[in-house]
Amino acid sequence: MNTLARAGEDEWKLPQHAYVVVYDERETELLTIYDCGAAQKPPSARVLGNLVRVKADHELENTVTGYVVRMREESILEKQDDDHWIIVAE
């Protein structure tokens, strides 16, 4: 499932208020992406892989099963390889 707007090959746009929920209780993390945490909508995307870096304005909250990345600016989710993702400022 991925309804995020494409930004290029292996790149997707994240809105300014996107939430990335990272479940890291397994070898390969599960990233669940929401357009906005307050919108009460289903996730925009779910991907497997490890989020290795966030190079955009964000807040980080640790949870029992992983962490939540709350974006503070529009950014790009980039696939680095089969198992690695980064988020960079747009």
mmCIF file of N, CA and C in Angstrom:
data_model
loop_
_atom_site.group_PDB
_atom_site.id
_atom_site.type_symbol
_atom_site.label_atom_id
_atom_site.label_comp_id
_atom_site.label_asym_id
_atom_site.label_seq_id
_atom_site.Cartn_x
_atom_site.Cartn_y
_atom_site.Cartn_z
ATOM 1 N N MET A 1 0.843 -1.184 0.000
ATOM 2 C CA MET A 1 0.000 0.000 0.000
ATOM 3 C C MET A 1 0.882 1.240 0.000
ATOM 4 N N ASN A 2 0.705 2.094 -0.983
ATOM 5 C CA ASN A 2 1.449 3.344 -1.025
ATOM 6 C C ASN A 2 0.654 4.353 -1.845
ATOM 7 N N THR A 3 0.111 5.357 -1.188
ATOM 8 C CA THR A 3 -0.629 6.409 -1.880
ATOM 9 C C THR A 3 0.101 7.749 -1.796
ATOM 10 N N LEU A 4 1.376 7.721 -1.409
ATOM 11 C CA LEU A 4 2.174 8.951 -1.361
ATOM 12 C C LEU A 4 2.486 9.427 -2.772
ATOM 13 N N ALA A 5 2.579 10.736 -2.944
ATOM 14 C CA ALA A 5 2.938 11.301 -4.245
ATOM 15 C C ALA A 5 4.408 11.000 -4.544
ATOM 16 N N ARG A 6 4.669 10.596 -5.771
ATOM 17 C CA ARG A 6 6.049 10.312 -6.183
ATOM 18 C C ARG A 6 6.833 11.611 -6.334
ATOM 19 N N ALA A 7 8.099 11.553 -5.967
ATOM 20 C CA ALA A 7 8.991 12.692 -6.127
ATOM 21 C C ALA A 7 10.110 12.364 -7.104
ATOM 22 N N GLY A 8 10.161 11.138 -7.559
ATOM 23 C CA GLY A 8 11.203 10.664 -8.465
ATOM 24 C C GLY A 8 11.278 9.150 -8.338
ATOM 25 N N GLU A 9 12.269 8.569 -8.968
ATOM 26 C CA GLU A 9 12.431 7.127 -8.869
ATOM 27 C C GLU A 9 12.869 6.761 -7.454
ATOM 28 N N ASP A 10 12.129 5.885 -6.799
ATOM 29 C CA ASP A 10 12.387 5.458 -5.416
ATOM 30 C C ASP A 10 12.345 6.613 -4.428
ATOM 31 N N GLU A 11 11.517 7.635 -4.705
ATOM 32 C CA GLU A 11 11.356 8.789 -3.818
ATOM 33 C C GLU A 11 9.882 9.161 -3.740
ATOM 34 N N TRP A 12 9.435 9.505 -2.504
ATOM 35 C CA TRP A 12 8.047 9.899 -2.295
ATOM 36 C C TRP A 12 7.986 11.129 -1.408
ATOM 37 N N LYS A 13 7.019 11.996 -1.673
ATOM 38 C CA LYS A 13 6.858 13.234 -0.916
ATOM 39 C C LYS A 13 6.146 12.961 0.405
ATOM 40 N N LEU A 14 6.658 13.577 1.462
ATOM 41 C CA LEU A 14 6.015 13.548 2.764
ATOM 42 C C LEU A 14 5.524 14.955 3.079
ATOM 43 N N PRO A 15 4.267 15.108 3.502
ATOM 44 C CA PRO A 15 3.767 16.439 3.852
ATOM 45 C C PRO A 15 4.445 16.972 5.112
ATOM 46 N N GLN A 16 4.276 18.241 5.354
ATOM 47 C CA GLN A 16 4.919 18.918 6.485
ATOM 48 C C GLN A 16 4.586 18.265 7.821
ATOM 49 N N HIS A 17 3.377 17.789 7.993
ATOM 50 C CA HIS A 17 2.957 17.232 9.277
ATOM 51 C C HIS A 17 2.852 15.711 9.265
ATOM 52 N N ALA A 18 3.617 15.067 8.398
ATOM 53 C CA ALA A 18 3.581 13.599 8.316
ATOM 54 C C ALA A 18 4.109 12.971 9.603
ATOM 55 N N TYR A 19 3.574 11.802 9.913
ATOM 56 C CA TYR A 19 4.049 10.983 11.028
ATOM 57 C C TYR A 19 4.590 9.694 10.432
ATOM 58 N N VAL A 20 5.764 9.288 10.864
ATOM 59 C CA VAL A 20 6.316 7.998 10.467
ATOM 60 C C VAL A 20 6.444 7.168 11.745
ATOM 61 N N VAL A 21 5.634 6.140 11.845
ATOM 62 C CA VAL A 21 5.666 5.248 13.000
ATOM 63 C C VAL A 21 6.569 4.076 12.648
ATOM 64 N N VAL A 22 7.617 3.908 13.420
ATOM 65 C CA VAL A 22 8.612 2.869 13.146
ATOM 66 C C VAL A 22 8.482 1.778 14.209
ATOM 67 N N TYR A 23 8.093 0.599 13.752
ATOM 68 C CA TYR A 23 8.009 -0.570 14.620
ATOM 69 C C TYR A 23 9.307 -1.333 14.458
ATOM 70 N N ASP A 24 10.128 -1.360 15.522
ATOM 71 C CA ASP A 24 11.449 -1.984 15.389
ATOM 72 C C ASP A 24 11.631 -3.204 16.299
ATOM 73 N N GLU A 25 10.570 -3.929 16.523
ATOM 74 C CA GLU A 25 10.640 -5.142 17.332
ATOM 75 C C GLU A 25 11.008 -6.364 16.502
ATOM 76 N N ARG A 26 11.522 -6.160 15.324
ATOM 77 C CA ARG A 26 11.906 -7.263 14.435
ATOM 78 C C ARG A 26 13.179 -6.880 13.709
ATOM 79 N N GLU A 27 13.761 -7.801 12.968
ATOM 80 C CA GLU A 27 15.025 -7.536 12.269
ATOM 81 C C GLU A 27 14.870 -6.421 11.247
ATOM 82 N N THR A 28 13.796 -6.475 10.463
ATOM 83 C CA THR A 28 13.517 -5.420 9.493
ATOM 84 C C THR A 28 12.366 -4.576 10.024
ATOM 85 N N GLU A 29 12.581 -3.271 10.148
ATOM 86 C CA GLU A 29 11.562 -2.395 10.708
ATOM 87 C C GLU A 29 10.362 -2.287 9.769
ATOM 88 N N LEU A 30 9.212 -1.947 10.347
ATOM 89 C CA LEU A 30 8.012 -1.646 9.585
ATOM 90 C C LEU A 30 7.752 -0.156 9.747
ATOM 91 N N LEU A 31 7.746 0.576 8.621
ATOM 92 C CA LEU A 31 7.466 2.013 8.637
ATOM 93 C C LEU A 31 6.025 2.220 8.192
ATOM 94 N N THR A 32 5.230 2.857 9.049
ATOM 95 C CA THR A 32 3.854 3.193 8.718
ATOM 96 C C THR A 32 3.777 4.702 8.646
ATOM 97 N N ILE A 33 3.351 5.223 7.491
ATOM 98 C CA ILE A 33 3.398 6.662 7.238
ATOM 99 C C ILE A 33 1.982 7.225 7.167
ATOM 100 N N TYR A 34 1.753 8.263 7.958
ATOM 101 C CA TYR A 34 0.473 8.972 7.978
ATOM 102 C C TYR A 34 0.700 10.382 7.448
ATOM 103 N N ASP A 35 -0.247 10.907 6.649
ATOM 104 C CA ASP A 35 -0.134 12.284 6.145
ATOM 105 C C ASP A 35 -0.100 13.287 7.286
ATOM 106 N N CYS A 36 -0.913 13.040 8.313
ATOM 107 C CA CYS A 36 -0.994 13.938 9.457
ATOM 108 C C CYS A 36 -1.492 13.128 10.640
ATOM 109 N N GLY A 37 -0.862 13.280 11.776
ATOM 110 C CA GLY A 37 -1.255 12.515 12.948
ATOM 111 C C GLY A 37 -2.628 12.877 13.471
ATOM 112 N N ALA A 38 -3.091 14.087 13.214
ATOM 113 C CA ALA A 38 -4.387 14.547 13.719
ATOM 114 C C ALA A 38 -5.535 14.259 12.757
ATOM 115 N N ALA A 39 -5.257 13.767 11.571
ATOM 116 C CA ALA A 39 -6.281 13.626 10.528
ATOM 117 C C ALA A 39 -7.231 12.449 10.745
ATOM 118 N N GLN A 40 -6.892 11.490 11.587
ATOM 119 C CA GLN A 40 -7.738 10.323 11.826
ATOM 120 C C GLN A 40 -8.056 9.568 10.534
ATOM 121 N N LYS A 41 -7.060 9.436 9.652
ATOM 122 C CA LYS A 41 -7.206 8.706 8.394
ATOM 123 C C LYS A 41 -6.312 7.474 8.428
ATOM 124 N N PRO A 42 -6.612 6.503 7.581
ATOM 125 C CA PRO A 42 -5.712 5.342 7.483
ATOM 126 C C PRO A 42 -4.320 5.779 7.006
ATOM 127 N N PRO A 43 -3.316 4.940 7.194
ATOM 128 C CA PRO A 43 -1.973 5.295 6.745
ATOM 129 C C PRO A 43 -1.906 5.482 5.234
ATOM 130 N N SER A 44 -0.982 6.343 4.810
ATOM 131 C CA SER A 44 -0.748 6.587 3.385
ATOM 132 C C SER A 44 0.182 5.544 2.780
ATOM 133 N N ALA A 45 1.026 4.945 3.613
ATOM 134 C CA ALA A 45 1.971 3.942 3.105
ATOM 135 C C ALA A 45 2.477 3.081 4.250
ATOM 136 N N ARG A 46 2.844 1.857 3.893
ATOM 137 C CA ARG A 46 3.543 0.945 4.807
ATOM 138 C C ARG A 46 4.672 0.323 4.017
ATOM 139 N N VAL A 47 5.870 0.401 4.568
ATOM 140 C CA VAL A 47 7.026 -0.174 3.876
ATOM 141 C C VAL A 47 7.890 -0.926 4.883
ATOM 142 N N LEU A 48 8.571 -1.947 4.401
ATOM 143 C CA LEU A 48 9.540 -2.674 5.215
ATOM 144 C C LEU A 48 10.923 -2.130 4.936
ATOM 145 N N GLY A 49 11.721 -2.058 5.952
ATOM 146 C CA GLY A 49 13.090 -1.584 5.806
ATOM 147 C C GLY A 49 13.483 -0.764 7.005
ATOM 148 N N ASN A 50 14.731 -0.420 7.105
ATOM 149 C CA ASN A 50 15.242 0.334 8.245
ATOM 150 C C ASN A 50 15.379 1.803 7.892
ATOM 151 N N LEU A 51 14.797 2.655 8.729
ATOM 152 C CA LEU A 51 14.951 4.097 8.572
ATOM 153 C C LEU A 51 16.294 4.463 9.192
ATOM 154 N N VAL A 52 17.259 4.797 8.354
ATOM 155 C CA VAL A 52 18.628 4.980 8.846
ATOM 156 C C VAL A 52 18.972 6.424 9.163
ATOM 157 N N ARG A 53 18.221 7.382 8.603
ATOM 158 C CA ARG A 53 18.566 8.781 8.866
ATOM 159 C C ARG A 53 17.384 9.684 8.531
ATOM 160 N N VAL A 54 17.269 10.778 9.306
ATOM 161 C CA VAL A 54 16.287 11.819 9.013
ATOM 162 C C VAL A 54 17.050 13.135 8.940
ATOM 163 N N LYS A 55 17.129 13.714 7.729
ATOM 164 C CA LYS A 55 17.851 14.966 7.496
ATOM 165 C C LYS A 55 16.854 16.071 7.161
ATOM 166 N N ALA A 56 15.847 16.230 8.018
ATOM 167 C CA ALA A 56 14.823 17.256 7.866
ATOM 168 C C ALA A 56 14.336 17.599 9.268
ATOM 169 N N ASP A 57 13.720 18.759 9.412
ATOM 170 C CA ASP A 57 13.229 19.185 10.711
ATOM 171 C C ASP A 57 12.156 18.209 11.196
ATOM 172 N N HIS A 58 12.358 17.659 12.403
ATOM 173 C CA HIS A 58 11.444 16.653 12.935
ATOM 174 C C HIS A 58 11.546 16.577 14.448
ATOM 175 N N GLU A 59 10.598 15.885 15.056
ATOM 176 C CA GLU A 59 10.645 15.528 16.469
ATOM 177 C C GLU A 59 10.639 14.015 16.542
ATOM 178 N N LEU A 60 11.290 13.479 17.543
ATOM 179 C CA LEU A 60 11.390 12.035 17.705
ATOM 180 C C LEU A 60 10.830 11.650 19.065
ATOM 181 N N GLU A 61 9.953 10.654 19.085
ATOM 182 C CA GLU A 61 9.376 10.160 20.333
ATOM 183 C C GLU A 61 9.583 8.647 20.401
ATOM 184 N N ASN A 62 10.249 8.188 21.447
ATOM 185 C CA ASN A 62 10.439 6.754 21.643
ATOM 186 C C ASN A 62 9.153 6.148 22.186
ATOM 187 N N THR A 63 8.843 4.940 21.727
ATOM 188 C CA THR A 63 7.684 4.202 22.207
ATOM 189 C C THR A 63 8.139 2.826 22.669
ATOM 190 N N VAL A 64 7.221 2.058 23.205
ATOM 191 C CA VAL A 64 7.548 0.719 23.696
ATOM 192 C C VAL A 64 8.001 -0.192 22.560
ATOM 193 N N THR A 65 7.434 -0.021 21.372
ATOM 194 C CA THR A 65 7.734 -0.917 20.253
ATOM 195 C C THR A 65 8.610 -0.285 19.178
ATOM 196 N N GLY A 66 9.106 0.916 19.397
ATOM 197 C CA GLY A 66 9.930 1.591 18.389
ATOM 198 C C GLY A 66 9.978 3.080 18.637
ATOM 199 N N TYR A 67 9.606 3.856 17.616
ATOM 200 C CA TYR A 67 9.604 5.310 17.763
ATOM 201 C C TYR A 67 8.709 5.944 16.701
ATOM 202 N N VAL A 68 8.387 7.234 16.933
ATOM 203 C CA VAL A 68 7.568 8.007 16.013
ATOM 204 C C VAL A 68 8.375 9.220 15.575
ATOM 205 N N VAL A 69 8.427 9.451 14.266
ATOM 206 C CA VAL A 69 9.085 10.630 13.709
ATOM 207 C C VAL A 69 7.979 11.575 13.261
ATOM 208 N N ARG A 70 7.899 12.755 13.888
ATOM 209 C CA ARG A 70 6.909 13.764 13.518
ATOM 210 C C ARG A 70 7.601 14.828 12.674
ATOM 211 N N MET A 71 7.260 14.851 11.414
ATOM 212 C CA MET A 71 7.910 15.778 10.492
ATOM 213 C C MET A 71 7.430 17.199 10.759
ATOM 214 N N ARG A 72 8.321 18.173 10.590
ATOM 215 C CA ARG A 72 8.027 19.588 10.788
ATOM 216 C C ARG A 72 8.240 20.400 9.510
ATOM 217 N N GLU A 73 8.611 19.726 8.426
ATOM 218 C CA GLU A 73 8.748 20.385 7.128
ATOM 219 C C GLU A 73 8.495 19.356 6.034
ATOM 220 N N GLU A 74 8.130 19.837 4.853
ATOM 221 C CA GLU A 74 7.947 18.927 3.727
ATOM 222 C C GLU A 74 9.267 18.226 3.458
ATOM 223 N N SER A 75 9.187 16.959 3.130
ATOM 224 C CA SER A 75 10.412 16.187 2.961
ATOM 225 C C SER A 75 10.190 15.071 1.943
ATOM 226 N N ILE A 76 11.251 14.328 1.710
ATOM 227 C CA ILE A 76 11.249 13.240 0.734
ATOM 228 C C ILE A 76 11.678 11.957 1.439
ATOM 229 N N LEU A 77 10.908 10.888 1.238
ATOM 230 C CA LEU A 77 11.291 9.556 1.689
ATOM 231 C C LEU A 77 12.033 8.898 0.540
ATOM 232 N N GLU A 78 13.311 8.572 0.746
ATOM 233 C CA GLU A 78 14.142 7.990 -0.309
ATOM 234 C C GLU A 78 14.516 6.561 0.031
ATOM 235 N N LYS A 79 14.347 5.675 -0.944
ATOM 236 C CA LYS A 79 14.783 4.290 -0.795
ATOM 237 C C LYS A 79 16.250 4.217 -1.193
ATOM 238 N N GLN A 80 17.098 3.780 -0.269
ATOM 239 C CA GLN A 80 18.533 3.677 -0.536
ATOM 240 C C GLN A 80 18.889 2.340 -1.188
ATOM 241 N N ASP A 81 18.276 1.281 -0.694
ATOM 242 C CA ASP A 81 18.410 -0.061 -1.258
ATOM 243 C C ASP A 81 17.221 -0.861 -0.762
ATOM 244 N N ASP A 82 17.242 -2.171 -0.897
ATOM 245 C CA ASP A 82 16.079 -2.983 -0.534
ATOM 246 C C ASP A 82 15.678 -2.857 0.929
ATOM 247 N N ASP A 83 16.617 -2.553 1.810
ATOM 248 C CA ASP A 83 16.329 -2.555 3.246
ATOM 249 C C ASP A 83 16.570 -1.234 3.957
ATOM 250 N N HIS A 84 16.898 -0.157 3.244
ATOM 251 C CA HIS A 84 17.263 1.089 3.919
ATOM 252 C C HIS A 84 16.560 2.298 3.312
ATOM 253 N N TRP A 85 16.054 3.172 4.192
ATOM 254 C CA TRP A 85 15.332 4.381 3.815
ATOM 255 C C TRP A 85 15.918 5.574 4.552
ATOM 256 N N ILE A 86 15.851 6.747 3.926
ATOM 257 C CA ILE A 86 16.194 7.998 4.596
ATOM 258 C C ILE A 86 15.108 9.018 4.304
ATOM 259 N N ILE A 87 15.025 10.023 5.152
ATOM 260 C CA ILE A 87 14.123 11.154 4.933
ATOM 261 C C ILE A 87 14.993 12.401 4.847
ATOM 262 N N VAL A 88 14.827 13.174 3.786
ATOM 263 C CA VAL A 88 15.603 14.399 3.585
ATOM 264 C C VAL A 88 14.655 15.565 3.344
ATOM 265 N N ALA A 89 15.119 16.769 3.680
ATOM 266 C CA ALA A 89 14.324 17.973 3.416
ATOM 267 C C ALA A 89 14.121 18.140 1.926
ATOM 268 N N GLU A 90 12.969 18.643 1.564
ATOM 269 C CA GLU A 90 12.639 18.819 0.149
ATOM 270 C C GLU A 90 13.337 20.022 -0.425
#
